[in-house]
Amino acid sequence: QVSVLYFARSAELAGLRSETLSVPREITSLQLWEEIVKVHPRLAVIQDQVVFAVRQEYVLIGDQLLVLQPGDEVAIIPPISGG
Amino acid sequence: MDECEDVPKDFIKLKSEKLSVDEVSELVISPYCGAVSVFIGTTRNNFEGKKVIHLEYEAYTSMAETEIKKICRDVRQKWPSVKHIAVHHRLGVVPITEASVIIAVSSPHRAESLEAVTYCINTLKASVPIWKKEIYKDEYSWKENKECFWANSEK
């Protein structure tokens, strides 16, 4: 069970800012994205523009294998615009 | 003035209140430094012909602070003479012409602090999870920094 955090445009599309999700302990970042899109199909439109932050490290959506622990934070990160 | 050693410090703050240039520059002043360089990012009132009413910022706060700390660490590796670094970023609603970010760096001589401030703002725009929404009269737009490597800039 991981904590999924939504920000900016992804929070608007998903309609919420955070939730817990049950996912396999070992999963690629693409598979994780697909799990999230199953719950929030409107997120599919931003697939090419987001990255994850897993335990506060950026991860591209793709083949990267993630090893998740219960309670880990996974954030959806749309293109940033700080400063 | 207290007499504790002038240990190099990083001052990082994300807050919704109005930012103060005086406050941020005073944080980095040091008797060992002859230079304080300051960058202020302010909000513009127009984008592509549209009038911007105000900006709204949100952040993944815990990770943003961590990423800014990493920037400070990198600054000290590249410019070892840098003394103090302060980065204040505003969150929530920011009216036009008010500051959304203030960065101040002190060093004994001016070259290092000037270069370090430039590096800080450029790297912040590329790596810190903060988002800006421009509010126009009838619509709004989530902005994307061109420095962000996962933005689709050829849309």
JSON list of C-alpha atoms in Angstrom, two decimals:
[
{"chain": "A", "resi": 1, "resn": "GLN", "atom": "CA", "xyz": [0.00, 0.00, 0.00]},
{"chain": "A", "resi": 2, "resn": "VAL", "atom": "CA", "xyz": [1.53, 3.27, -1.11]},
{"chain": "A", "resi": 3, "resn": "SER", "atom": "CA", "xyz": [0.51, 6.89, -0.69]},
{"chain": "A", "resi": 4, "resn": "VAL", "atom": "CA", "xyz": [-0.12, 8.55, -4.05]},
{"chain": "A", "resi": 5, "resn": "LEU", "atom": "CA", "xyz": [0.11, 12.35, -4.13]},
{"chain": "A", "resi": 6, "resn": "TYR", "atom": "CA", "xyz": [-1.35, 14.47, -6.94]},
{"chain": "A", "resi": 7, "resn": "PHE", "atom": "CA", "xyz": [-0.20, 17.98, -7.82]},
{"chain": "A", "resi": 8, "resn": "ALA", "atom": "CA", "xyz": [-1.18, 20.80, -10.15]},
{"chain": "A", "resi": 9, "resn": "ARG", "atom": "CA", "xyz": [-2.85, 19.58, -13.33]},
{"chain": "A", "resi": 10, "resn": "SER", "atom": "CA", "xyz": [-2.76, 15.94, -12.20]},
{"chain": "A", "resi": 11, "resn": "ALA", "atom": "CA", "xyz": [-4.72, 16.87, -9.05]},
{"chain": "A", "resi": 12, "resn": "GLU", "atom": "CA", "xyz": [-7.33, 18.61, -11.19]},
{"chain": "A", "resi": 13, "resn": "LEU", "atom": "CA", "xyz": [-7.68, 15.63, -13.53]},
{"chain": "A", "resi": 14, "resn": "ALA", "atom": "CA", "xyz": [-7.77, 13.05, -10.74]},
{"chain": "A", "resi": 15, "resn": "GLY", "atom": "CA", "xyz": [-10.06, 15.20, -8.60]},
{"chain": "A", "resi": 16, "resn": "LEU", "atom": "CA", "xyz": [-8.08, 14.64, -5.43]},
{"chain": "A", "resi": 17, "resn": "ARG", "atom": "CA", "xyz": [-4.72, 15.40, -3.83]},
{"chain": "A", "resi": 18, "resn": "SER", "atom": "CA", "xyz": [-3.85, 12.09, -2.20]},
{"chain": "A", "resi": 19, "resn": "GLU", "atom": "CA", "xyz": [-4.99, 8.53, -1.65]},
{"chain": "A", "resi": 20, "resn": "THR", "atom": "CA", "xyz": [-3.63, 5.12, -0.73]},
{"chain": "A", "resi": 21, "resn": "LEU", "atom": "CA", "xyz": [-3.30, 2.53, -3.45]},
{"chain": "A", "resi": 22, "resn": "SER", "atom": "CA", "xyz": [-2.50, -1.17, -3.26]},
{"chain": "A", "resi": 23, "resn": "VAL", "atom": "CA", "xyz": [0.16, -2.16, -5.76]},
{"chain": "A", "resi": 24, "resn": "PRO", "atom": "CA", "xyz": [2.65, -5.02, -6.08]},
{"chain": "A", "resi": 25, "resn": "ARG", "atom": "CA", "xyz": [5.86, -4.54, -4.11]},
{"chain": "A", "resi": 26, "resn": "GLU", "atom": "CA", "xyz": [7.94, -4.83, -7.31]},
{"chain": "A", "resi": 27, "resn": "ILE", "atom": "CA", "xyz": [6.53, -3.02, -10.31]},
{"chain": "A", "resi": 28, "resn": "THR", "atom": "CA", "xyz": [7.87, -0.99, -13.21]},
{"chain": "A", "resi": 29, "resn": "SER", "atom": "CA", "xyz": [7.12, 2.72, -13.24]},
{"chain": "A", "resi": 30, "resn": "LEU", "atom": "CA", "xyz": [5.02, 2.24, -16.37]},
{"chain": "A", "resi": 31, "resn": "GLN", "atom": "CA", "xyz": [2.96, -0.49, -14.70]},
{"chain": "A", "resi": 32, "resn": "LEU", "atom": "CA", "xyz": [2.47, 1.78, -11.70]},
{"chain": "A", "resi": 33, "resn": "TRP", "atom": "CA", "xyz": [1.26, 4.57, -13.99]},
{"chain": "A", "resi": 34, "resn": "GLU", "atom": "CA", "xyz": [-1.17, 2.16, -15.65]},
{"chain": "A", "resi": 35, "resn": "GLU", "atom": "CA", "xyz": [-2.56, 1.15, -12.24]},
{"chain": "A", "resi": 36, "resn": "ILE", "atom": "CA", "xyz": [-3.15, 4.78, -11.40]},
{"chain": "A", "resi": 37, "resn": "VAL", "atom": "CA", "xyz": [-4.80, 5.51, -14.76]},
{"chain": "A", "resi": 38, "resn": "LYS", "atom": "CA", "xyz": [-7.18, 2.57, -14.17]},
{"chain": "A", "resi": 39, "resn": "VAL", "atom": "CA", "xyz": [-8.48, 4.44, -11.11]},
{"chain": "A", "resi": 40, "resn": "HIS", "atom": "CA", "xyz": [-8.35, 7.89, -12.76]},
{"chain": "A", "resi": 41, "resn": "PRO", "atom": "CA", "xyz": [-8.73, 7.51, -16.55]},
{"chain": "A", "resi": 42, "resn": "ARG", "atom": "CA", "xyz": [-8.62, 11.28, -17.12]},
{"chain": "A", "resi": 43, "resn": "LEU", "atom": "CA", "xyz": [-4.92, 11.21, -16.24]},
{"chain": "A", "resi": 44, "resn": "ALA", "atom": "CA", "xyz": [-4.13, 9.40, -19.49]},
{"chain": "A", "resi": 45, "resn": "VAL", "atom": "CA", "xyz": [-3.90, 12.70, -21.37]},
{"chain": "A", "resi": 46, "resn": "ILE", "atom": "CA", "xyz": [-0.82, 13.81, -19.44]},
{"chain": "A", "resi": 47, "resn": "GLN", "atom": "CA", "xyz": [1.13, 10.55, -19.66]},
{"chain": "A", "resi": 48, "resn": "ASP", "atom": "CA", "xyz": [3.85, 12.08, -21.88]},
{"chain": "A", "resi": 49, "resn": "GLN", "atom": "CA", "xyz": [4.38, 15.03, -19.63]},
{"chain": "A", "resi": 50, "resn": "VAL", "atom": "CA", "xyz": [4.68, 13.65, -16.13]},
{"chain": "A", "resi": 51, "resn": "VAL", "atom": "CA", "xyz": [7.29, 11.92, -14.07]},
{"chain": "A", "resi": 52, "resn": "PHE", "atom": "CA", "xyz": [6.99, 10.24, -10.70]},
{"chain": "A", "resi": 53, "resn": "ALA", "atom": "CA", "xyz": [8.74, 11.12, -7.49]},
{"chain": "A", "resi": 54, "resn": "VAL", "atom": "CA", "xyz": [9.18, 7.88, -5.53]},
{"chain": "A", "resi": 55, "resn": "ARG", "atom": "CA", "xyz": [10.41, 8.44, -1.98]},
{"chain": "A", "resi": 56, "resn": "GLN", "atom": "CA", "xyz": [11.22, 11.97, -3.24]},
{"chain": "A", "resi": 57, "resn": "GLU", "atom": "CA", "xyz": [13.48, 10.87, -6.09]},
{"chain": "A", "resi": 58, "resn": "TYR", "atom": "CA", "xyz": [12.41, 11.56, -9.67]},
{"chain": "A", "resi": 59, "resn": "VAL", "atom": "CA", "xyz": [11.60, 8.48, -11.76]},
{"chain": "A", "resi": 60, "resn": "LEU", "atom": "CA", "xyz": [10.66, 8.48, -15.45]},
{"chain": "A", "resi": 61, "resn": "ILE", "atom": "CA", "xyz": [7.61, 6.51, -16.54]},
{"chain": "A", "resi": 62, "resn": "GLY", "atom": "CA", "xyz": [9.02, 3.47, -18.28]},
{"chain": "A", "resi": 63, "resn": "ASP", "atom": "CA", "xyz": [10.94, 0.29, -17.57]},
{"chain": "A", "resi": 64, "resn": "GLN", "atom": "CA", "xyz": [12.48, 1.38, -14.30]},
{"chain": "A", "resi": 65, "resn": "LEU", "atom": "CA", "xyz": [11.82, -1.33, -11.71]},
{"chain": "A", "resi": 66, "resn": "LEU", "atom": "CA", "xyz": [10.57, 0.03, -8.42]},
{"chain": "A", "resi": 67, "resn": "VAL", "atom": "CA", "xyz": [10.80, -1.81, -5.11]},
{"chain": "A", "resi": 68, "resn": "LEU", "atom": "CA", "xyz": [8.09, -0.29, -2.95]},
{"chain": "A", "resi": 69, "resn": "GLN", "atom": "CA", "xyz": [7.65, -0.47, 0.82]},
{"chain": "A", "resi": 70, "resn": "PRO", "atom": "CA", "xyz": [4.32, -0.04, 2.61]},
{"chain": "A", "resi": 71, "resn": "GLY", "atom": "CA", "xyz": [3.69, 3.65, 3.25]},
{"chain": "A", "resi": 72, "resn": "ASP", "atom": "CA", "xyz": [6.08, 4.86, 0.51]},
{"chain": "A", "resi": 73, "resn": "GLU", "atom": "CA", "xyz": [5.14, 8.19, -1.05]},
{"chain": "A", "resi": 74, "resn": "VAL", "atom": "CA", "xyz": [4.68, 8.24, -4.81]},
{"chain": "A", "resi": 75, "resn": "ALA", "atom": "CA", "xyz": [3.93, 11.66, -6.31]},
{"chain": "A", "resi": 76, "resn": "ILE", "atom": "CA", "xyz": [2.71, 12.52, -9.81]},
{"chain": "A", "resi": 77, "resn": "ILE", "atom": "CA", "xyz": [4.88, 15.40, -11.01]},
{"chain": "A", "resi": 78, "resn": "PRO", "atom": "CA", "xyz": [3.58, 17.48, -13.96]},
{"chain": "A", "resi": 79, "resn": "PRO", "atom": "CA", "xyz": [6.04, 19.89, -15.61]},
{"chain": "A", "resi": 80, "resn": "ILE", "atom": "CA", "xyz": [7.32, 22.22, -12.91]},
{"chain": "A", "resi": 81, "resn": "SER", "atom": "CA", "xyz": [7.18, 25.99, -12.91]},
{"chain": "A", "resi": 82, "resn": "GLY", "atom": "CA", "xyz": [8.81, 27.27, -9.74]},
{"chain": "A", "resi": 83, "resn": "GLY", "atom": "CA", "xyz": [10.84, 30.43, -9.50]},
{"chain": "B", "resi": 1, "resn": "MET", "atom": "CA", "xyz": [25.68, 40.45, 17.71]},
{"chain": "B", "resi": 2, "resn": "ASP", "atom": "CA", "xyz": [26.37, 37.08, 19.28]},
{"chain": "B", "resi": 3, "resn": "GLU", "atom": "CA", "xyz": [29.78, 35.55, 19.11]},
{"chain": "B", "resi": 4, "resn": "CYS", "atom": "CA", "xyz": [29.01, 32.10, 17.81]},
{"chain": "B", "resi": 5, "resn": "GLU", "atom": "CA", "xyz": [31.15, 31.04, 14.87]},
{"chain": "B", "resi": 6, "resn": "ASP", "atom": "CA", "xyz": [29.97, 32.29, 11.51]},
{"chain": "B", "resi": 7, "resn": "VAL", "atom": "CA", "xyz": [29.21, 28.79, 10.24]},
{"chain": "B", "resi": 8, "resn": "PRO", "atom": "CA", "xyz": [27.88, 28.69, 6.66]},
{"chain": "B", "resi": 9, "resn": "LYS", "atom": "CA", "xyz": [24.10, 28.32, 6.76]},
{"chain": "B", "resi": 10, "resn": "ASP", "atom": "CA", "xyz": [21.27, 27.61, 4.35]},
{"chain": "B", "resi": 11, "resn": "PHE", "atom": "CA", "xyz": [17.99, 29.41, 4.97]},
{"chain": "B", "resi": 12, "resn": "ILE", "atom": "CA", "xyz": [15.14, 27.79, 3.08]},
{"chain": "B", "resi": 13, "resn": "LYS", "atom": "CA", "xyz": [11.53, 28.82, 3.47]},
{"chain": "B", "resi": 14, "resn": "LEU", "atom": "CA", "xyz": [8.32, 28.19, 1.56]},
{"chain": "B", "resi": 15, "resn": "LYS", "atom": "CA", "xyz": [5.57, 30.47, 2.83]},
{"chain": "B", "resi": 16, "resn": "SER", "atom": "CA", "xyz": [2.32, 32.09, 1.82]},
{"chain": "B", "resi": 17, "resn": "GLU", "atom": "CA", "xyz": [3.03, 35.52, 3.28]},
{"chain": "B", "resi": 18, "resn": "LYS", "atom": "CA", "xyz": [4.60, 38.36, 1.30]},
{"chain": "B", "resi": 19, "resn": "LEU", "atom": "CA", "xyz": [8.36, 37.92, 0.86]},
{"chain": "B", "resi": 20, "resn": "SER", "atom": "CA", "xyz": [10.79, 40.54, 2.12]},
{"chain": "B", "resi": 21, "resn": "VAL", "atom": "CA", "xyz": [14.02, 41.42, 0.34]},
{"chain": "B", "resi": 22, "resn": "ASP", "atom": "CA", "xyz": [15.34, 43.04, 3.51]},
{"chain": "B", "resi": 23, "resn": "GLU", "atom": "CA", "xyz": [14.67, 39.92, 5.53]},
{"chain": "B", "resi": 24, "resn": "VAL", "atom": "CA", "xyz": [16.26, 37.56, 3.03]},
{"chain": "B", "resi": 25, "resn": "SER", "atom": "CA", "xyz": [19.37, 39.66, 2.44]},
{"chain": "B", "resi": 26, "resn": "GLU", "atom": "CA", "xyz": [19.88, 40.21, 6.16]},
{"chain": "B", "resi": 27, "resn": "LEU", "atom": "CA", "xyz": [19.91, 36.44, 6.68]},
{"chain": "B", "resi": 28, "resn": "VAL", "atom": "CA", "xyz": [23.07, 36.05, 4.60]},
{"chain": "B", "resi": 29, "resn": "ILE", "atom": "CA", "xyz": [25.02, 39.11, 5.71]},
{"chain": "B", "resi": 30, "resn": "SER", "atom": "CA", "xyz": [28.31, 38.18, 7.35]},
{"chain": "B", "resi": 31, "resn": "PRO", "atom": "CA", "xyz": [31.27, 40.18, 8.59]},
{"chain": "B", "resi": 32, "resn": "TYR", "atom": "CA", "xyz": [33.51, 37.90, 6.52]},
{"chain": "B", "resi": 33, "resn": "CYS", "atom": "CA", "xyz": [31.71, 38.72, 3.28]},
{"chain": "B", "resi": 34, "resn": "GLY", "atom": "CA", "xyz": [32.12, 41.70, 1.04]},
{"chain": "B", "resi": 35, "resn": "ALA", "atom": "CA", "xyz": [29.38, 40.65, -1.36]},
{"chain": "B", "resi": 36, "resn": "VAL", "atom": "CA", "xyz": [25.70, 39.77, -1.11]},
{"chain": "B", "resi": 37, "resn": "SER", "atom": "CA", "xyz": [23.97, 38.95, -4.40]},
{"chain": "B", "resi": 38, "resn": "VAL", "atom": "CA", "xyz": [20.19, 38.86, -4.57]},
{"chain": "B", "resi": 39, "resn": "PHE", "atom": "CA", "xyz": [17.78, 37.59, -7.22]},
{"chain": "B", "resi": 40, "resn": "ILE", "atom": "CA", "xyz": [14.11, 38.51, -7.02]},
{"chain": "B", "resi": 41, "resn": "GLY", "atom": "CA", "xyz": [11.55, 36.76, -9.24]},
{"chain": "B", "resi": 42, "resn": "THR", "atom": "CA", "xyz": [8.46, 38.93, -9.65]},
{"chain": "B", "resi": 43, "resn": "THR", "atom": "CA", "xyz": [5.14, 38.24, -11.34]},
{"chain": "B", "resi": 44, "resn": "ARG", "atom": "CA", "xyz": [4.51, 39.72, -14.77]},
{"chain": "B", "resi": 45, "resn": "ASN", "atom": "CA", "xyz": [1.10, 41.07, -15.74]},
{"chain": "B", "resi": 46, "resn": "ASN", "atom": "CA", "xyz": [0.84, 39.58, -19.21]},
{"chain": "B", "resi": 47, "resn": "PHE", "atom": "CA", "xyz": [1.41, 36.42, -21.19]},
{"chain": "B", "resi": 48, "resn": "GLU", "atom": "CA", "xyz": [0.85, 36.12, -24.96]},
{"chain": "B", "resi": 49, "resn": "GLY", "atom": "CA", "xyz": [-1.42, 39.15, -25.00]},
{"chain": "B", "resi": 50, "resn": "LYS", "atom": "CA", "xyz": [-3.55, 37.93, -22.11]},
{"chain": "B", "resi": 51, "resn": "LYS", "atom": "CA", "xyz": [-3.78, 39.97, -18.95]},
{"chain": "B", "resi": 52, "resn": "VAL", "atom": "CA", "xyz": [-2.64, 38.03, -15.88]},
{"chain": "B", "resi": 53, "resn": "ILE", "atom": "CA", "xyz": [-4.82, 38.73, -12.85]},
{"chain": "B", "resi": 54, "resn": "HIS", "atom": "CA", "xyz": [-2.57, 36.94, -10.35]},
{"chain": "B", "resi": 55, "resn": "LEU", "atom": "CA", "xyz": [-0.48, 33.79, -9.93]},
{"chain": "B", "resi": 56, "resn": "GLU", "atom": "CA", "xyz": [-1.05, 30.80, -7.69]},
{"chain": "B", "resi": 57, "resn": "TYR", "atom": "CA", "xyz": [1.78, 28.56, -6.57]},
{"chain": "B", "resi": 58, "resn": "GLU", "atom": "CA", "xyz": [1.63, 25.10, -5.06]},
{"chain": "B", "resi": 59, "resn": "ALA", "atom": "CA", "xyz": [4.46, 22.80, -3.98]},
{"chain": "B", "resi": 60, "resn": "TYR", "atom": "CA", "xyz": [5.33, 19.27, -2.97]},
{"chain": "B", "resi": 61, "resn": "THR", "atom": "CA", "xyz": [6.68, 20.97, 0.10]},
{"chain": "B", "resi": 62, "resn": "SER", "atom": "CA", "xyz": [8.82, 18.31, 1.71]},
{"chain": "B", "resi": 63, "resn": "MET", "atom": "CA", "xyz": [10.50, 17.36, -1.57]},
{"chain": "B", "resi": 64, "resn": "ALA", "atom": "CA", "xyz": [10.87, 21.00, -2.63]},
{"chain": "B", "resi": 65, "resn": "GLU", "atom": "CA", "xyz": [12.81, 21.76, 0.55]},
{"chain": "B", "resi": 66, "resn": "THR", "atom": "CA", "xyz": [14.98, 18.69, -0.01]},
{"chain": "B", "resi": 67, "resn": "GLU", "atom": "CA", "xyz": [15.70, 19.67, -3.61]},
{"chain": "B", "resi": 68, "resn": "ILE", "atom": "CA", "xyz": [16.60, 23.24, -2.57]},
{"chain": "B", "resi": 69, "resn": "LYS", "atom": "CA", "xyz": [18.95, 21.80, 0.07]},
{"chain": "B", "resi": 70, "resn": "LYS", "atom": "CA", "xyz": [20.61, 19.77, -2.71]},
{"chain": "B", "resi": 71, "resn": "ILE", "atom": "CA", "xyz": [21.05, 22.96, -4.73]},
{"chain": "B", "resi": 72, "resn": "CYS", "atom": "CA", "xyz": [22.70, 24.63, -1.72]},
{"chain": "B", "resi": 73, "resn": "ARG", "atom": "CA", "xyz": [25.03, 21.66, -1.34]},
{"chain": "B", "resi": 74, "resn": "ASP", "atom": "CA", "xyz": [25.97, 21.85, -5.02]},
{"chain": "B", "resi": 75, "resn": "VAL", "atom": "CA", "xyz": [26.59, 25.58, -4.72]},
{"chain": "B", "resi": 76, "resn": "ARG", "atom": "CA", "xyz": [29.05, 25.01, -1.88]},
{"chain": "B", "resi": 77, "resn": "GLN", "atom": "CA", "xyz": [30.88, 22.36, -3.89]},
{"chain": "B", "resi": 78, "resn": "LYS", "atom": "CA", "xyz": [31.20, 24.61, -6.93]},
{"chain": "B", "resi": 79, "resn": "TRP", "atom": "CA", "xyz": [31.93, 27.83, -5.03]},
{"chain": "B", "resi": 80, "resn": "PRO", "atom": "CA", "xyz": [33.54, 26.84, -1.73]},
{"chain": "B", "resi": 81, "resn": "SER", "atom": "CA", "xyz": [33.95, 30.42, -0.58]},
{"chain": "B", "resi": 82, "resn": "VAL", "atom": "CA", "xyz": [30.17, 31.00, -0.52]},
{"chain": "B", "resi": 83, "resn": "LYS", "atom": "CA", "xyz": [29.08, 31.74, 3.02]},
{"chain": "B", "resi": 84, "resn": "HIS", "atom": "CA", "xyz": [25.31, 31.82, 3.50]},
{"chain": "B", "resi": 85, "resn": "ILE", "atom": "CA", "xyz": [22.50, 30.99, 1.11]},
{"chain": "B", "resi": 86, "resn": "ALA", "atom": "CA", "xyz": [18.85, 31.98, 1.53]},
{"chain": "B", "resi": 87, "resn": "VAL", "atom": "CA", "xyz": [16.01, 30.82, -0.72]},
{"chain": "B", "resi": 88, "resn": "HIS", "atom": "CA", "xyz": [12.49, 32.00, 0.05]},
{"chain": "B", "resi": 89, "resn": "HIS", "atom": "CA", "xyz": [9.64, 30.97, -2.25]},
{"chain": "B", "resi": 90, "resn": "ARG", "atom": "CA", "xyz": [6.07, 32.12, -1.90]},
{"chain": "B", "resi": 91, "resn": "LEU", "atom": "CA", "xyz": [3.14, 29.72, -2.14]},
{"chain": "B", "resi": 92, "resn": "GLY", "atom": "CA", "xyz": [-0.55, 30.38, -2.71]},
{"chain": "B", "resi": 93, "resn": "VAL", "atom": "CA", "xyz": [-1.80, 33.56, -4.35]},
{"chain": "B", "resi": 94, "resn": "VAL", "atom": "CA", "xyz": [0.84, 36.08, -5.49]},
{"chain": "B", "resi": 95, "resn": "PRO", "atom": "CA", "xyz": [-0.45, 39.41, -6.83]},
{"chain": "B", "resi": 96, "resn": "ILE", "atom": "CA", "xyz": [1.17, 41.04, -9.87]},
{"chain": "B", "resi": 97, "resn": "THR", "atom": "CA", "xyz": [4.58, 42.70, -9.25]},
{"chain": "B", "resi": 98, "resn": "GLU", "atom": "CA", "xyz": [5.03, 40.98, -5.90]},
{"chain": "B", "resi": 99, "resn": "ALA", "atom": "CA", "xyz": [7.96, 38.64, -5.47]},
{"chain": "B", "resi": 100, "resn": "SER", "atom": "CA", "xyz": [7.45, 34.91, -5.87]},
{"chain": "B", "resi": 101, "resn": "VAL", "atom": "CA", "xyz": [11.04, 33.98, -5.09]},
{"chain": "B", "resi": 102, "resn": "ILE", "atom": "CA", "xyz": [14.03, 35.68, -3.47]},
{"chain": "B", "resi": 103, "resn": "ILE", "atom": "CA", "xyz": [17.50, 34.13, -3.46]},
{"chain": "B", "resi": 104, "resn": "ALA", "atom": "CA", "xyz": [20.44, 35.71, -1.62]},
{"chain": "B", "resi": 105, "resn": "VAL", "atom": "CA", "xyz": [24.03, 34.47, -1.42]},
{"chain": "B", "resi": 106, "resn": "SER", "atom": "CA", "xyz": [27.00, 35.94, 0.42]},
{"chain": "B", "resi": 107, "resn": "SER", "atom": "CA", "xyz": [30.68, 35.44, -0.32]},
{"chain": "B", "resi": 108, "resn": "PRO", "atom": "CA", "xyz": [33.93, 37.27, 0.43]},
{"chain": "B", "resi": 109, "resn": "HIS", "atom": "CA", "xyz": [34.20, 38.58, -3.13]},
{"chain": "B", "resi": 110, "resn": "ARG", "atom": "CA", "xyz": [31.49, 39.30, -5.65]},
{"chain": "B", "resi": 111, "resn": "ALA", "atom": "CA", "xyz": [32.20, 36.80, -8.45]},
{"chain": "B", "resi": 112, "resn": "GLU", "atom": "CA", "xyz": [31.17, 33.74, -6.44]},
{"chain": "B", "resi": 113, "resn": "SER", "atom": "CA", "xyz": [27.93, 35.13, -5.05]},
{"chain": "B", "resi": 114, "resn": "LEU", "atom": "CA", "xyz": [26.85, 36.46, -8.45]},
{"chain": "B", "resi": 115, "resn": "GLU", "atom": "CA", "xyz": [27.52, 33.11, -10.12]},
{"chain": "B", "resi": 116, "resn": "ALA", "atom": "CA", "xyz": [25.97, 31.13, -7.28]},
{"chain": "B", "resi": 117, "resn": "VAL", "atom": "CA", "xyz": [22.71, 33.11, -7.37]},
{"chain": "B", "resi": 118, "resn": "THR", "atom": "CA", "xyz": [22.43, 32.51, -11.12]},
{"chain": "B", "resi": 119, "resn": "TYR", "atom": "CA", "xyz": [23.03, 28.81, -10.61]},
{"chain": "B", "resi": 120, "resn": "CYS", "atom": "CA", "xyz": [20.42, 28.67, -7.83]},
{"chain": "B", "resi": 121, "resn": "ILE", "atom": "CA", "xyz": [17.57, 30.18, -9.80]},
{"chain": "B", "resi": 122, "resn": "ASN", "atom": "CA", "xyz": [18.38, 28.22, -12.97]},
{"chain": "B", "resi": 123, "resn": "THR", "atom": "CA", "xyz": [18.57, 24.92, -11.11]},
{"chain": "B", "resi": 124, "resn": "LEU", "atom": "CA", "xyz": [15.47, 25.69, -9.04]},
{"chain": "B", "resi": 125, "resn": "LYS", "atom": "CA", "xyz": [13.52, 26.13, -12.26]},
{"chain": "B", "resi": 126, "resn": "ALA", "atom": "CA", "xyz": [14.76, 22.76, -13.52]},
{"chain": "B", "resi": 127, "resn": "SER", "atom": "CA", "xyz": [14.37, 20.59, -10.45]},
{"chain": "B", "resi": 128, "resn": "VAL", "atom": "CA", "xyz": [12.25, 21.89, -7.57]},
{"chain": "B", "resi": 129, "resn": "PRO", "atom": "CA", "xyz": [8.65, 20.55, -7.45]},
{"chain": "B", "resi": 130, "resn": "ILE", "atom": "CA", "xyz": [6.77, 23.84, -7.36]},
{"chain": "B", "resi": 131, "resn": "TRP", "atom": "CA", "xyz": [3.98, 24.72, -9.84]},
{"chain": "B", "resi": 132, "resn": "LYS", "atom": "CA", "xyz": [2.64, 28.06, -11.00]},
{"chain": "B", "resi": 133, "resn": "LYS", "atom": "CA", "xyz": [-0.84, 28.72, -12.33]},
{"chain": "B", "resi": 134, "resn": "GLU", "atom": "CA", "xyz": [-1.48, 31.96, -14.21]},
{"chain": "B", "resi": 135, "resn": "ILE", "atom": "CA", "xyz": [-5.01, 33.26, -13.68]},
{"chain": "B", "resi": 136, "resn": "TYR", "atom": "CA", "xyz": [-6.45, 35.34, -16.57]},
{"chain": "B", "resi": 137, "resn": "LYS", "atom": "CA", "xyz": [-9.89, 36.92, -16.78]},
{"chain": "B", "resi": 138, "resn": "ASP", "atom": "CA", "xyz": [-11.78, 33.90, -18.10]},
{"chain": "B", "resi": 139, "resn": "GLU", "atom": "CA", "xyz": [-9.29, 31.05, -17.89]},
{"chain": "B", "resi": 140, "resn": "TYR", "atom": "CA", "xyz": [-6.08, 29.86, -16.29]},
{"chain": "B", "resi": 141, "resn": "SER", "atom": "CA", "xyz": [-2.96, 28.03, -17.36]},
{"chain": "B", "resi": 142, "resn": "TRP", "atom": "CA", "xyz": [-0.48, 25.78, -15.57]},
{"chain": "B", "resi": 143, "resn": "LYS", "atom": "CA", "xyz": [2.94, 27.06, -16.62]},
{"chain": "B", "resi": 144, "resn": "GLU", "atom": "CA", "xyz": [5.88, 24.86, -17.59]},
{"chain": "B", "resi": 145, "resn": "ASN", "atom": "CA", "xyz": [9.49, 25.93, -17.19]},
{"chain": "B", "resi": 146, "resn": "LYS", "atom": "CA", "xyz": [11.55, 25.38, -20.32]},
{"chain": "B", "resi": 147, "resn": "GLU", "atom": "CA", "xyz": [14.25, 24.06, -17.99]},
{"chain": "B", "resi": 148, "resn": "CYS", "atom": "CA", "xyz": [11.96, 21.15, -17.01]},
{"chain": "B", "resi": 149, "resn": "PHE", "atom": "CA", "xyz": [13.20, 18.14, -18.93]},
{"chain": "B", "resi": 150, "resn": "TRP", "atom": "CA", "xyz": [9.90, 16.26, -18.89]},
{"chain": "B", "resi": 151, "resn": "ALA", "atom": "CA", "xyz": [7.78, 19.12, -20.27]},
{"chain": "B", "resi": 152, "resn": "ASN", "atom": "CA", "xyz": [6.53, 18.73, -23.82]},
{"chain": "B", "resi": 153, "resn": "SER", "atom": "CA", "xyz": [7.64, 22.05, -25.17]},
{"chain": "B", "resi": 154, "resn": "GLU", "atom": "CA", "xyz": [6.84, 21.34, -28.83]},
{"chain": "B", "resi": 155, "resn": "LYS", "atom": "CA", "xyz": [3.08, 20.93, -28.20]}
]
